[in-house]
XYZ file of C-alpha atoms in Angstrom:
720
model
C 19.206 -44.834 4.649
C 19.034 -43.019 8.035
C 20.732 -44.628 10.996
C 18.496 -46.419 13.518
C 17.022 -44.294 16.260
C 14.948 -44.712 19.377
C 11.756 -45.800 17.572
C 13.354 -48.692 15.680
C 14.957 -50.057 18.836
C 11.630 -49.866 20.674
C 9.901 -51.744 17.829
C 12.634 -54.398 17.661
C 12.659 -55.013 21.412
C 8.848 -55.035 21.592
C 8.598 -57.515 18.694
C 11.204 -59.851 20.170
C 9.546 -59.920 23.575
C 6.115 -60.355 21.993
C 7.340 -63.436 20.123
C 9.187 -64.738 23.177
C 6.113 -64.705 25.392
C 3.737 -65.735 22.626
C 5.547 -69.015 22.023
C 5.471 -69.923 25.724
C 1.718 -70.535 26.161
C 1.431 -71.574 22.507
C 3.878 -74.451 22.695
C 2.795 -75.512 26.181
C -0.728 -75.713 24.744
C 0.585 -77.899 21.907
C 2.415 -80.211 24.345
C -0.398 -80.373 26.910
C -2.252 -83.393 25.431
C 0.863 -85.559 25.538
C 0.995 -85.204 29.327
C -2.649 -85.627 30.194
C -3.407 -81.948 30.678
C -1.460 -81.902 33.955
C -0.917 -78.573 35.774
C 2.770 -79.501 36.027
C 3.163 -79.014 32.264
C 3.220 -75.231 32.603
C 5.501 -75.275 35.648
C 8.089 -77.432 33.880
C 7.689 -75.437 30.666
C 8.365 -72.231 32.594
C 11.519 -73.792 34.016
C 12.715 -74.489 30.472
C 11.840 -70.964 29.366
C 13.797 -69.469 32.254
C 16.796 -71.716 31.541
C 16.695 -70.838 27.826
C 16.317 -67.164 28.735
C 19.422 -67.475 30.896
C 21.319 -69.080 28.006
C 20.265 -66.221 25.741
C 21.398 -63.646 28.289
C 24.768 -65.406 28.692
C 25.207 -65.306 24.927
C 24.269 -61.599 24.767
C 26.656 -60.807 27.619
C 29.590 -62.629 26.004
C 28.860 -61.148 22.591
C 28.819 -57.562 23.850
C 31.979 -58.085 25.900
C 34.005 -58.856 22.754
C 33.437 -55.668 20.773
C 34.075 -55.234 17.062
C 31.970 -55.116 13.935
C 31.599 -58.896 13.798
C 28.960 -58.957 16.553
C 25.937 -58.445 14.245
C 27.240 -61.023 11.784
C 27.585 -63.674 14.493
C 24.057 -62.878 15.586
C 22.690 -63.049 12.030
C 24.486 -66.351 11.394
C 22.763 -67.850 14.434
C 19.461 -66.384 13.247
C 19.942 -68.252 9.975
C 20.776 -71.524 11.729
C 17.742 -71.230 14.008
C 15.500 -70.450 11.021
C 16.279 -73.919 9.653
C 14.124 -75.373 12.471
C 11.030 -73.435 11.336
C 8.115 -73.790 11.384
C 7.981 -74.490 15.092
C 6.159 -77.642 16.116
C 6.216 -80.663 18.384
C 9.004 -83.079 17.418
C 8.780 -86.837 17.845
C 11.512 -87.666 20.379
C 10.161 -90.795 22.128
C 11.597 -91.986 25.445
C 8.739 -90.854 27.700
C 8.562 -94.148 29.593
C 12.315 -94.176 30.225
C 12.804 -90.703 31.715
C 9.415 -89.634 33.095
C 7.297 -86.552 32.371
C 9.579 -83.789 33.686
C 12.770 -84.706 31.815
C 10.819 -85.752 28.726
C 9.055 -82.389 28.522
C 12.332 -80.506 29.006
C 13.898 -82.543 26.182
C 10.866 -81.974 23.948
C 11.021 -78.212 24.454
C 14.769 -78.152 23.819
C 14.499 -80.030 20.533
C 11.304 -78.368 19.306
C 11.792 -74.663 20.057
C 15.178 -74.426 21.775
C 17.140 -72.757 18.914
C 14.589 -70.059 18.090
C 13.784 -69.386 21.743
C 17.491 -68.980 22.530
C 17.938 -66.349 19.792
C 14.801 -64.394 20.676
C 15.695 -64.508 24.381
C 18.970 -62.712 23.656
C 17.232 -59.824 21.885
C 16.290 -57.571 24.820
C 19.726 -57.216 26.493
C 21.541 -57.223 23.154
C 19.380 -54.461 21.679
C 19.782 -52.354 24.828
C 23.550 -52.766 24.628
C 23.561 -51.802 20.938
C 21.307 -48.835 21.694
C 23.806 -47.521 24.262
C 26.599 -47.901 21.676
C 24.682 -46.543 18.665
C 25.950 -43.553 16.718
C 22.643 -41.682 17.128
C 21.770 -43.060 20.574
C 25.127 -43.222 22.377
C 24.969 -41.839 25.893
C 21.205 -42.244 26.283
C 19.870 -44.374 29.144
C 18.803 -47.714 27.576
C 16.776 -48.961 30.548
C 13.527 -47.583 29.126
C 13.806 -50.403 26.575
C 13.338 -52.856 29.453
C 9.851 -51.416 29.941
C 9.247 -51.801 26.182
C 10.408 -55.405 26.443
C 8.008 -56.184 29.276
C 5.202 -54.355 27.468
C 5.712 -56.665 24.479
C 5.690 -59.668 26.795
C 2.486 -58.560 28.497
C 0.802 -57.844 25.151
C 1.599 -61.388 23.985
C 0.255 -62.935 27.180
C -3.009 -61.030 26.811
C -3.298 -61.662 23.075
C -2.796 -65.420 23.121
C -5.702 -66.595 25.317
C -8.087 -63.817 24.271
C -7.361 -63.134 20.587
C -5.260 -65.973 19.180
C -6.123 -69.293 20.849
C -9.938 -68.890 20.568
C -9.899 -67.946 16.874
C -6.910 -69.554 15.152
C -6.021 -73.248 14.770
C -2.641 -74.389 16.046
C -1.180 -74.700 12.528
C -2.008 -71.059 11.792
C -0.432 -70.091 15.112
C 2.759 -72.029 14.349
C 3.250 -70.554 10.889
C 2.300 -67.068 12.063
C 4.916 -67.191 14.810
C 7.521 -68.448 12.346
C 6.799 -65.489 10.051
C 7.218 -63.190 13.040
C 10.648 -64.696 13.699
C 11.766 -63.756 10.183
C 10.377 -60.229 10.677
C 12.399 -59.946 13.885
C 15.561 -60.922 12.005
C 14.937 -58.086 9.532
C 14.302 -55.539 12.292
C 17.472 -56.646 14.081
C 19.493 -56.160 10.891
C 18.303 -52.566 10.493
C 18.823 -51.843 14.210
C 22.441 -53.046 14.012
C 23.378 -50.347 11.497
C 25.323 -47.501 13.044
C 26.450 -49.325 16.178
C 29.860 -47.701 16.683
C 32.665 -50.169 17.488
C 34.678 -47.749 19.630
C 31.636 -46.786 21.662
C 30.784 -50.456 22.111
C 34.344 -51.251 23.224
C 34.157 -48.449 25.776
C 30.836 -49.829 26.931
C 32.449 -53.200 27.581
C 34.976 -51.778 30.047
C 32.919 -51.085 33.147
C 33.876 -50.920 36.822
C 33.591 -54.249 38.668
C 30.420 -54.974 40.625
C 30.773 -56.355 44.191
C 29.881 -60.036 44.472
C 27.332 -59.415 47.215
C 25.447 -57.106 44.851
C 25.106 -59.938 42.336
C 23.741 -62.199 45.084
C 21.288 -59.505 46.143
C 20.036 -58.977 42.588
C 19.666 -62.730 42.116
C 17.607 -63.090 45.301
C 15.374 -60.146 44.366
C 14.663 -61.849 41.020
C 14.287 -65.394 42.390
C 11.508 -64.840 44.944
C 8.921 -63.257 42.579
C 9.725 -65.878 39.928
C 9.088 -68.735 42.344
C 5.932 -67.102 43.715
C 4.581 -66.644 40.204
C 4.995 -70.345 39.413
C 3.608 -71.625 42.717
C 0.560 -69.350 42.366
C 0.018 -70.658 38.828
C 0.194 -74.262 40.027
C -2.616 -73.681 42.499
C -4.873 -72.009 39.942
C -4.410 -74.655 37.261
C -4.677 -77.547 39.717
C -8.179 -76.477 40.730
C -9.602 -75.131 37.472
C -7.966 -76.206 34.208
C -4.458 -76.206 32.768
C -4.958 -73.784 29.872
C -3.178 -70.607 28.692
C -5.916 -68.299 30.011
C -5.024 -69.218 33.590
C -1.308 -69.617 32.956
C -0.924 -66.028 31.850
C -2.690 -64.260 34.739
C 0.112 -64.723 37.318
C 2.781 -64.318 34.632
C 1.084 -61.154 33.377
C 1.018 -59.649 36.879
C 4.655 -60.629 37.312
C 5.614 -58.829 34.097
C 3.425 -55.849 34.937
C 5.416 -55.391 38.137
C 8.585 -55.163 36.024
C 6.971 -52.624 33.691
C 5.881 -50.385 36.562
C 9.194 -50.738 38.418
C 11.291 -49.631 35.415
C 8.894 -47.047 34.002
C 9.509 -43.335 34.333
C 7.530 -42.261 37.367
C 7.272 -45.846 38.603
C 9.086 -45.034 41.843
C 5.910 -43.676 43.454
C 4.113 -46.994 42.879
C 7.106 -48.897 44.218
C 6.955 -46.852 47.433
C 3.284 -47.757 47.780
C 4.119 -51.431 47.227
C 6.769 -51.298 49.944
C 4.080 -50.143 52.361
C 1.335 -52.532 51.182
C 3.342 -55.732 50.553
C 4.243 -56.569 54.196
C 0.644 -55.931 55.272
C -0.607 -58.265 52.527
C 1.907 -60.884 53.620
C 0.456 -60.786 57.122
C -3.189 -60.457 56.084
C -3.243 -62.850 53.109
C -0.043 -64.877 53.073
C -0.540 -66.015 56.664
C -3.517 -68.122 55.480
C -1.331 -70.259 53.197
C -1.751 -73.337 55.420
C -5.463 -72.766 56.044
C -6.649 -72.389 52.436
C -9.179 -75.170 51.929
C -12.544 -75.616 50.251
C -14.172 -72.330 49.229
C -11.467 -70.463 51.144
C -8.882 -71.931 48.776
C -10.384 -70.168 45.757
C -10.667 -66.879 47.652
C -7.080 -67.291 48.784
C -5.968 -67.897 45.195
C -7.615 -64.661 44.063
C -6.130 -62.692 46.966
C -2.826 -64.439 46.277
C -2.713 -62.807 42.845
C -2.875 -59.381 44.495
C -0.201 -60.451 46.967
C 1.990 -61.686 44.103
C 1.772 -58.353 42.289
C 2.631 -56.155 45.261
C 5.457 -58.380 46.497
C 6.895 -58.569 42.973
C 6.562 -54.802 42.517
C 8.334 -54.080 45.805
C 11.203 -56.465 45.007
C 11.487 -55.507 41.344
C 11.399 -51.874 42.407
C 14.465 -52.558 44.522
C 16.084 -54.178 41.472
C 15.373 -51.058 39.429
C 16.607 -48.721 42.165
C 19.948 -50.541 42.448
C 20.589 -51.030 38.715
C 24.113 -50.269 37.503
C 25.153 -47.835 34.754
C 24.852 -49.069 31.142
C 28.437 -50.383 31.225
C 27.260 -53.333 33.357
C 23.876 -53.712 31.657
C 24.274 -57.246 30.285
C 25.840 -58.553 33.515
C 22.899 -57.074 35.417
C 20.325 -58.760 33.180
C 22.284 -61.994 33.276
C 22.126 -61.971 37.075
C 18.379 -61.314 37.012
C 17.967 -64.243 34.633
C 19.998 -66.550 36.898
C 17.836 -65.532 39.844
C 14.650 -66.087 37.860
C 15.764 -69.567 36.836
C 16.715 -70.515 40.396
C 13.359 -69.215 41.583
C 11.613 -71.359 38.959
C 13.747 -74.421 39.675
C 12.571 -74.537 43.283
C 8.793 -75.000 42.695
C 9.185 -76.885 39.395
C 11.780 -79.532 40.286
C 12.984 -79.360 43.887
C 9.680 -78.970 45.728
C 7.719 -81.801 44.024
C 10.539 -84.206 44.896
C 11.209 -82.946 48.414
C 7.744 -82.087 49.760
C 4.398 -83.870 50.011
C 2.569 -80.537 50.209
C 3.046 -77.143 48.538
C 5.528 -75.979 51.163
C 7.356 -74.050 48.467
C 4.680 -71.351 48.598
C 5.020 -70.384 52.298
C 8.810 -70.781 52.039
C 8.872 -68.280 49.174
C 6.611 -65.943 51.145
C 9.088 -66.076 54.031
C 11.875 -65.299 51.568
C 9.885 -62.303 50.344
C 9.441 -61.095 53.926
C 13.212 -61.291 54.433
C 13.927 -59.224 51.305
C 11.164 -56.617 51.363
C 12.725 -53.145 51.615
C 9.857 -51.985 53.823
C 9.859 -49.121 56.290
C 8.273 -49.223 59.767
C 4.638 -48.149 59.830
C 5.291 -45.409 62.398
C 8.292 -43.150 62.967
C 8.600 -44.086 66.634
C 8.927 -47.737 65.608
C 11.804 -46.820 63.306
C 13.543 -45.136 66.230
C 12.832 -48.126 68.471
C 14.935 -50.543 66.395
C 17.938 -48.275 65.791
C 21.364 -49.135 67.134
C 22.741 -52.460 68.421
C 20.289 -52.623 71.331
C 17.355 -51.915 69.055
C 18.361 -54.696 66.663
C 18.866 -57.067 69.584
C 15.392 -56.204 70.886
C 13.903 -56.895 67.442
C 15.542 -60.319 67.278
C 14.412 -61.109 70.825
C 10.803 -60.234 70.010
C 10.897 -62.350 66.837
C 12.264 -65.376 68.720
C 9.622 -64.987 71.442
C 6.887 -64.954 68.780
C 8.328 -68.100 67.197
C 8.362 -69.819 70.584
C 4.742 -68.802 71.233
C 3.683 -70.359 67.916
C 4.685 -73.802 69.226
C 1.629 -73.751 71.526
C -0.197 -75.374 68.590
C 1.989 -78.470 68.951
C 0.584 -79.271 72.371
C -3.059 -78.500 71.651
C -5.602 -80.533 69.698
C -7.418 -77.292 68.827
C -4.364 -75.474 67.473
C -3.184 -72.011 68.456
C -5.783 -69.934 70.353
C -7.172 -66.994 68.407
C -5.938 -64.451 70.944
C -2.404 -65.791 70.587
C -2.553 -65.626 66.777
C -3.657 -62.008 67.037
C -0.801 -61.291 69.425
C 1.751 -62.862 67.082
C 0.279 -60.855 64.208
C 0.591 -57.599 66.148
C 4.189 -58.454 66.995
C 4.897 -59.062 63.306
C 3.354 -55.696 62.378
C 5.608 -53.970 64.903
C 8.649 -55.602 63.259
C 7.851 -54.396 59.722
C 10.975 -52.729 58.372
C 13.379 -55.095 60.168
C 13.880 -57.603 57.369
C 15.107 -60.785 59.053
C 13.269 -60.326 62.385
C 10.091 -59.552 60.412
C 10.588 -62.717 58.336
C 10.994 -64.740 61.539
C 7.841 -63.195 63.035
C 5.942 -63.910 59.805
C 7.159 -67.517 60.011
C 5.745 -67.702 63.543
C 2.390 -66.418 62.286
C 2.332 -68.966 59.443
C 3.115 -71.829 61.814
C 0.479 -70.732 64.310
C -2.153 -70.604 61.550
C -2.115 -74.236 60.510
C 1.574 -74.540 59.719
C 2.546 -76.769 62.623
C -0.468 -79.020 61.987
C 0.477 -79.436 58.335
C 4.114 -80.164 59.158
C 3.151 -82.758 61.777
C 0.842 -84.479 59.268
C 3.684 -84.684 56.768
C 6.110 -86.082 59.320
C 3.866 -88.548 61.146
C 0.775 -89.648 59.205
C 1.765 -90.252 55.596
C -1.674 -88.960 54.541
C -0.422 -87.058 51.512
C 1.097 -88.132 48.217
C 2.558 -85.747 45.670
C 3.255 -86.454 42.020
C 3.715 -84.581 38.754
C -0.065 -84.577 38.399
C -1.094 -83.220 41.783
C -1.244 -83.554 45.560
C -3.512 -86.230 47.018
C -4.633 -86.322 50.631
C -6.266 -89.331 52.298
C -8.274 -88.451 55.407
C -10.343 -90.580 57.768
C -13.542 -89.228 59.326
C -14.310 -91.539 62.252
C -17.439 -89.602 63.216
C -19.053 -90.123 59.806
C -17.353 -93.455 59.235
C -15.748 -92.667 55.861
C -12.318 -92.328 54.285
C -11.800 -89.651 51.638
C -9.326 -88.928 48.866
C -8.958 -85.256 48.017
C -7.062 -83.745 45.109
C -6.458 -80.040 45.458
C -9.638 -78.732 47.040
C -11.941 -81.303 45.438
C -13.252 -84.613 46.748
C -11.816 -87.315 44.493
C -13.474 -90.349 46.075
C -14.662 -91.791 49.378
C -15.503 -95.132 50.952
C -17.476 -96.215 53.987
C -15.514 -97.756 56.850
C -18.458 -99.894 57.958
C -17.893 -103.543 56.921
C -21.403 -103.903 55.511
C -21.112 -100.812 53.309
C -17.538 -101.013 52.054
C -18.676 -102.173 48.613
C -21.195 -99.347 48.213
C -20.052 -96.676 45.717
C -20.348 -93.202 47.208
C -19.705 -89.618 46.154
C -20.228 -88.993 42.435
C -20.850 -92.705 41.836
C -23.839 -93.495 44.078
C -26.688 -95.646 42.810
C -28.777 -92.521 42.097
C -26.097 -90.898 39.911
C -26.079 -91.164 36.138
C -23.037 -93.423 36.259
C -24.539 -95.600 38.983
C -27.743 -96.207 37.015
C -26.006 -97.032 33.725
C -23.278 -99.228 35.241
C -25.800 -101.142 37.354
C -27.825 -101.893 34.207
C -24.829 -103.081 32.140
C -25.048 -106.559 30.615
C -23.705 -109.443 32.675
C -20.936 -110.144 30.134
C -20.172 -106.538 29.159
C -16.697 -105.263 28.366
C -16.218 -102.092 30.406
C -13.523 -99.418 30.218
C -13.038 -96.562 32.679
C -10.731 -93.605 32.015
C -9.679 -92.328 35.436
C -9.260 -94.721 38.347
C -9.814 -92.529 41.407
C -10.281 -94.816 44.418
C -11.969 -97.443 42.236
C -15.561 -96.670 43.276
C -17.149 -97.729 39.971
C -15.583 -101.193 40.209
C -18.202 -102.255 42.744
C -20.864 -102.224 40.023
C -18.985 -105.131 38.425
C -20.668 -108.471 37.747
C -18.756 -111.782 37.750
C -18.611 -112.304 33.963
C -17.805 -108.710 33.052
C -14.387 -107.649 31.770
C -13.045 -104.406 33.316
C -10.132 -102.174 32.266
C -9.058 -98.939 33.962
C -6.898 -96.262 32.319
C -4.900 -94.075 34.699
C -2.103 -91.602 33.966
C -0.768 -91.210 37.515
C 1.047 -94.134 39.205
C 0.420 -92.454 42.574
C -3.345 -92.912 42.158
C -2.865 -96.588 41.311
C -0.829 -97.096 44.487
C -3.489 -95.379 46.593
C -6.385 -97.339 45.062
C -4.556 -100.661 45.472
C -3.492 -99.983 49.057
C -6.003 -102.037 51.064
C -5.151 -100.118 54.222
C -6.732 -97.091 52.520
C -9.365 -98.225 49.997
C -10.703 -101.689 49.183
C -13.008 -101.139 46.195
C -10.562 -102.686 43.727
C -9.426 -105.584 45.877
C -13.004 -106.454 46.896
C -14.889 -105.975 43.628
C -12.510 -106.247 40.656
C -9.247 -107.810 41.861
C -8.499 -109.040 38.327
C -9.225 -105.750 36.543
C -6.524 -104.504 34.187
C -4.999 -101.102 34.909
C -3.298 -99.437 31.946
C -0.822 -96.729 32.968
C -0.329 -93.697 30.743
C -2.381 -91.061 28.986
C -5.750 -92.655 28.224
C -6.076 -91.153 24.790
C -2.733 -92.526 23.668
C -3.530 -95.907 25.225
C -6.964 -96.138 23.593
C -5.448 -95.282 20.218
C -3.456 -98.524 20.174
C -4.848 -101.034 17.727
C -4.947 -103.920 20.197
C -7.641 -102.305 22.363
C -11.035 -104.071 22.508
C -14.483 -102.724 21.721
C -16.246 -101.664 24.909
C -19.933 -102.032 25.638
C -19.568 -99.266 28.214
C -16.792 -96.674 28.340
C -16.608 -93.965 31.040
C -14.529 -90.785 30.830
C -13.842 -89.625 34.379
C -10.279 -88.330 34.205
C -10.701 -84.942 35.826
C -8.300 -84.182 38.667
C -9.722 -81.741 41.186
C -11.761 -79.325 39.024
C -9.002 -79.196 36.420
C -9.869 -80.901 33.149
C -7.481 -82.485 30.653
C -8.833 -80.527 27.695
C -7.466 -82.961 25.116
C -9.931 -85.594 26.387
C -12.841 -83.272 25.560
C -12.172 -82.567 21.870
C -14.024 -83.842 18.815
C -10.990 -85.945 17.856
C -10.982 -87.558 21.309
C -14.678 -88.435 21.047
C -14.130 -89.879 17.584
C -11.519 -92.158 19.165
C -13.953 -93.137 21.921
C -16.467 -94.015 19.223
C -13.921 -96.309 17.579
C -13.513 -98.117 20.898
C -17.266 -98.578 21.432
C -19.251 -101.601 20.341
C -21.977 -100.922 17.767
C -24.534 -100.390 20.531
C -22.007 -99.218 23.125
C -22.601 -96.348 25.553
C -20.138 -93.598 26.425
C -20.462 -91.980 29.874
C -18.808 -88.584 30.422
C -18.465 -86.993 33.858
C -18.719 -83.191 33.568
C -19.246 -82.058 37.190
C -17.237 -78.865 37.618
C -17.431 -75.800 39.848
C -15.869 -73.420 37.344
C -16.730 -74.676 33.846
C -20.095 -75.486 32.279
C -19.095 -78.325 29.972
C -22.599 -79.225 28.773
C -22.393 -76.882 25.730
C -19.095 -78.456 24.656
C -20.444 -82.014 24.872
C -23.679 -80.941 23.169
C -21.744 -79.488 20.226
C -19.646 -82.657 19.946
C -22.641 -85.020 19.965
C -24.381 -82.904 17.346
C -21.330 -82.951 15.080
C -20.902 -86.718 15.524
C -24.594 -87.375 14.956
C -24.929 -89.253 18.252
C -27.787 -89.267 20.727
C -27.168 -88.024 24.266
C -28.898 -87.446 27.595
C -27.681 -85.687 30.723
C -28.445 -86.299 34.407
C -27.767 -83.748 37.140
C -28.108 -85.792 40.332
C -28.554 -83.688 43.469
C -28.755 -85.932 46.550
C -30.503 -84.704 49.667
C -28.286 -82.840 52.100
C -30.237 -84.305 55.005
C -30.661 -87.832 56.291
C -28.229 -90.730 56.773
C -26.583 -90.330 53.344
C -25.819 -86.622 53.792
C -22.172 -86.012 52.986
C -21.749 -89.512 51.552
C -23.232 -88.796 48.142
C -22.465 -85.649 46.199
C -23.934 -83.783 43.276
C -22.803 -85.229 39.963
C -23.451 -84.413 36.304
C -23.084 -87.302 33.859
C -23.748 -87.424 30.129
C -24.725 -90.704 28.451
C -24.183 -90.809 24.694
C -24.116 -93.405 21.943
C -24.196 -93.764 18.154
C -27.112 -96.162 18.778
C -30.108 -93.885 19.393
C -32.197 -96.681 20.922
C -29.753 -97.097 23.826
C -30.101 -93.448 24.807
C -33.837 -93.183 24.181
C -34.300 -96.074 26.619
C -32.985 -93.967 29.516
C -36.111 -93.069 31.528
C -36.946 -89.417 31.964
C -38.379 -90.276 35.376
C -34.856 -90.966 36.651
C -33.803 -87.433 35.744
C -32.393 -87.902 32.243
C -33.017 -85.030 29.820
C -31.730 -83.940 26.385
C -28.679 -81.685 26.302
C -29.335 -77.997 25.844
C -28.050 -76.449 22.637
C -25.748 -73.444 22.979
C -23.824 -71.205 20.629
C -20.551 -72.947 21.512
C -18.324 -74.732 19.025
C -16.946 -78.189 19.654
C -13.409 -78.169 20.995
C -10.723 -79.528 18.681
C -7.156 -80.590 19.252
C -5.889 -77.413 17.623
C -8.767 -75.110 18.473
C -10.635 -74.525 21.709
C -11.077 -72.005 24.503
C -12.632 -72.152 27.966
C -13.735 -68.501 27.899
C -17.218 -69.294 26.562
C -17.904 -71.989 29.184
C -16.633 -70.297 32.341
C -19.189 -70.098 35.147
C -19.554 -66.502 36.318
């Protein structure tokens, strides 16, 4: 049998990376229902993946340092041990209540896919090391295999949300991945043939690398990794936590690696070095101002910013890579940097900050590392020598001082001063630390100081695993609002006579308002999703109310009478059940409800596991014989009517939908908002009694399948 050559190594590396990045969105998708569909699931999962990747790189580094023919056999023995955990799947570990969502998810990932992920993670550096020591391939540059590795990763990220998740149930995905793992073991066996021990021993004896170079490599890897995760958090917080949106930032991140290490990639890296600092100033400077519609535009522009910053920094990584003798140490350092970069937004920031400060901090870090060149030659000459560097630092400090004007003004920094600070920052492009300081000044002048002051003095914001909540008071309109992400989550009038009046999505003209107001005097009522407790003020004295809420932070806000008084005024004795609503409703001791409302969306992100056929079957089990289920499907990005229509048809229930569009003029303008509610029941008479004159209509039928726990995609319901 011929000895392995270039093609077999490419196939082996590509296959390993494909499996590595296929299991990431796949298993996060499997685990998502257990944590209420929270955006934090992917962030924490990515932290685990980076830590496991680091462990795999450490193993590959130690294995290649030893030399000798026993290396493949150690690797194959571990392959066999890991194969005993197949097929991959979610293990029952318990302990969620004791340790909280972050540690529980990390433990779940470790037990469920840790062994196989560890082995596959080691493949890329190990195969490159074996390639450089192969009898047919010795002396060839192995770094092209890094591009093959990232190509496999990118292919998996594109394939999962577009070709695999929409068409294959989770069980098929699990067994298919497990078969791929066995194929990888076979490819690795054939690739190991002909690896020459003496050549491998020589490979292990490389010249030492200066410590500062390791630190530099780690920083270059950490910043793009952190930016990728913080960008993902924003997208999934405002739309939906699903693989389709997880993989866009990760795909751009990997694409930057592919371009940086590709033959001929240097020309694109040079372009990125020119474009990235301009994008930082033109896009990144709005990090504190992104709100409302601007937030979505900023998120889209932020993806472009992520790619060019990552390409510039990864290009510097590629340009400073060592000879093959230090290959595994180099990749190990990159992995350490990537994990540190992921640790910051996934664990440190949610505990330390009440706002997404990690994003502008990472942007400042990028500004400090960008290997940019001045825009004009005369600027390059201006900063040369000790006096030039001193002048650059002086200008940067002056700009930072000017940004503090916002602290003494109720209207913030004047526009002319922002423009001046921006021009000063442009002049400093190419001077890394002074440019980073000038960029910091621009960030602070454009809403940064205001945001920091709010965090320090007002206590308006609350951050949890499930999101960032902001309570604001509008004295002019006489209302207090709760916002989650960029979406209004609830509001209440400050006028004493109107404090019990439900507003927003829950006004008396909304679908929910009409059905709750008509509920029987002794009805048992359940509400999934507490919000600020608006619906509670439809309660009647003899009714029995239960709220289901996954986030303790929301419960604290709703019960805080200095913020909102719906609960304390209208249903002070209502039960509040903490935890994922679907798991709570599945317990046998739960009552039958005459009216059950599903309103658990946070921002515009939906917990998809609450919108599957299995979830609705559970809701049906918790309804009285003539009970009514209300489902809130208002969403800027997803048209959920086809999904609910398909579910009701499959269940054989009757349903009506109301799209309430309050007038934007008059005294109630801004107090009531558009809402889309679906009323459904197994008792047709209850639904047929809803008057068409109020705006109720049958659901439209679409060519969309009902979502299932192991099968569902948002592609067909995206609003374009």
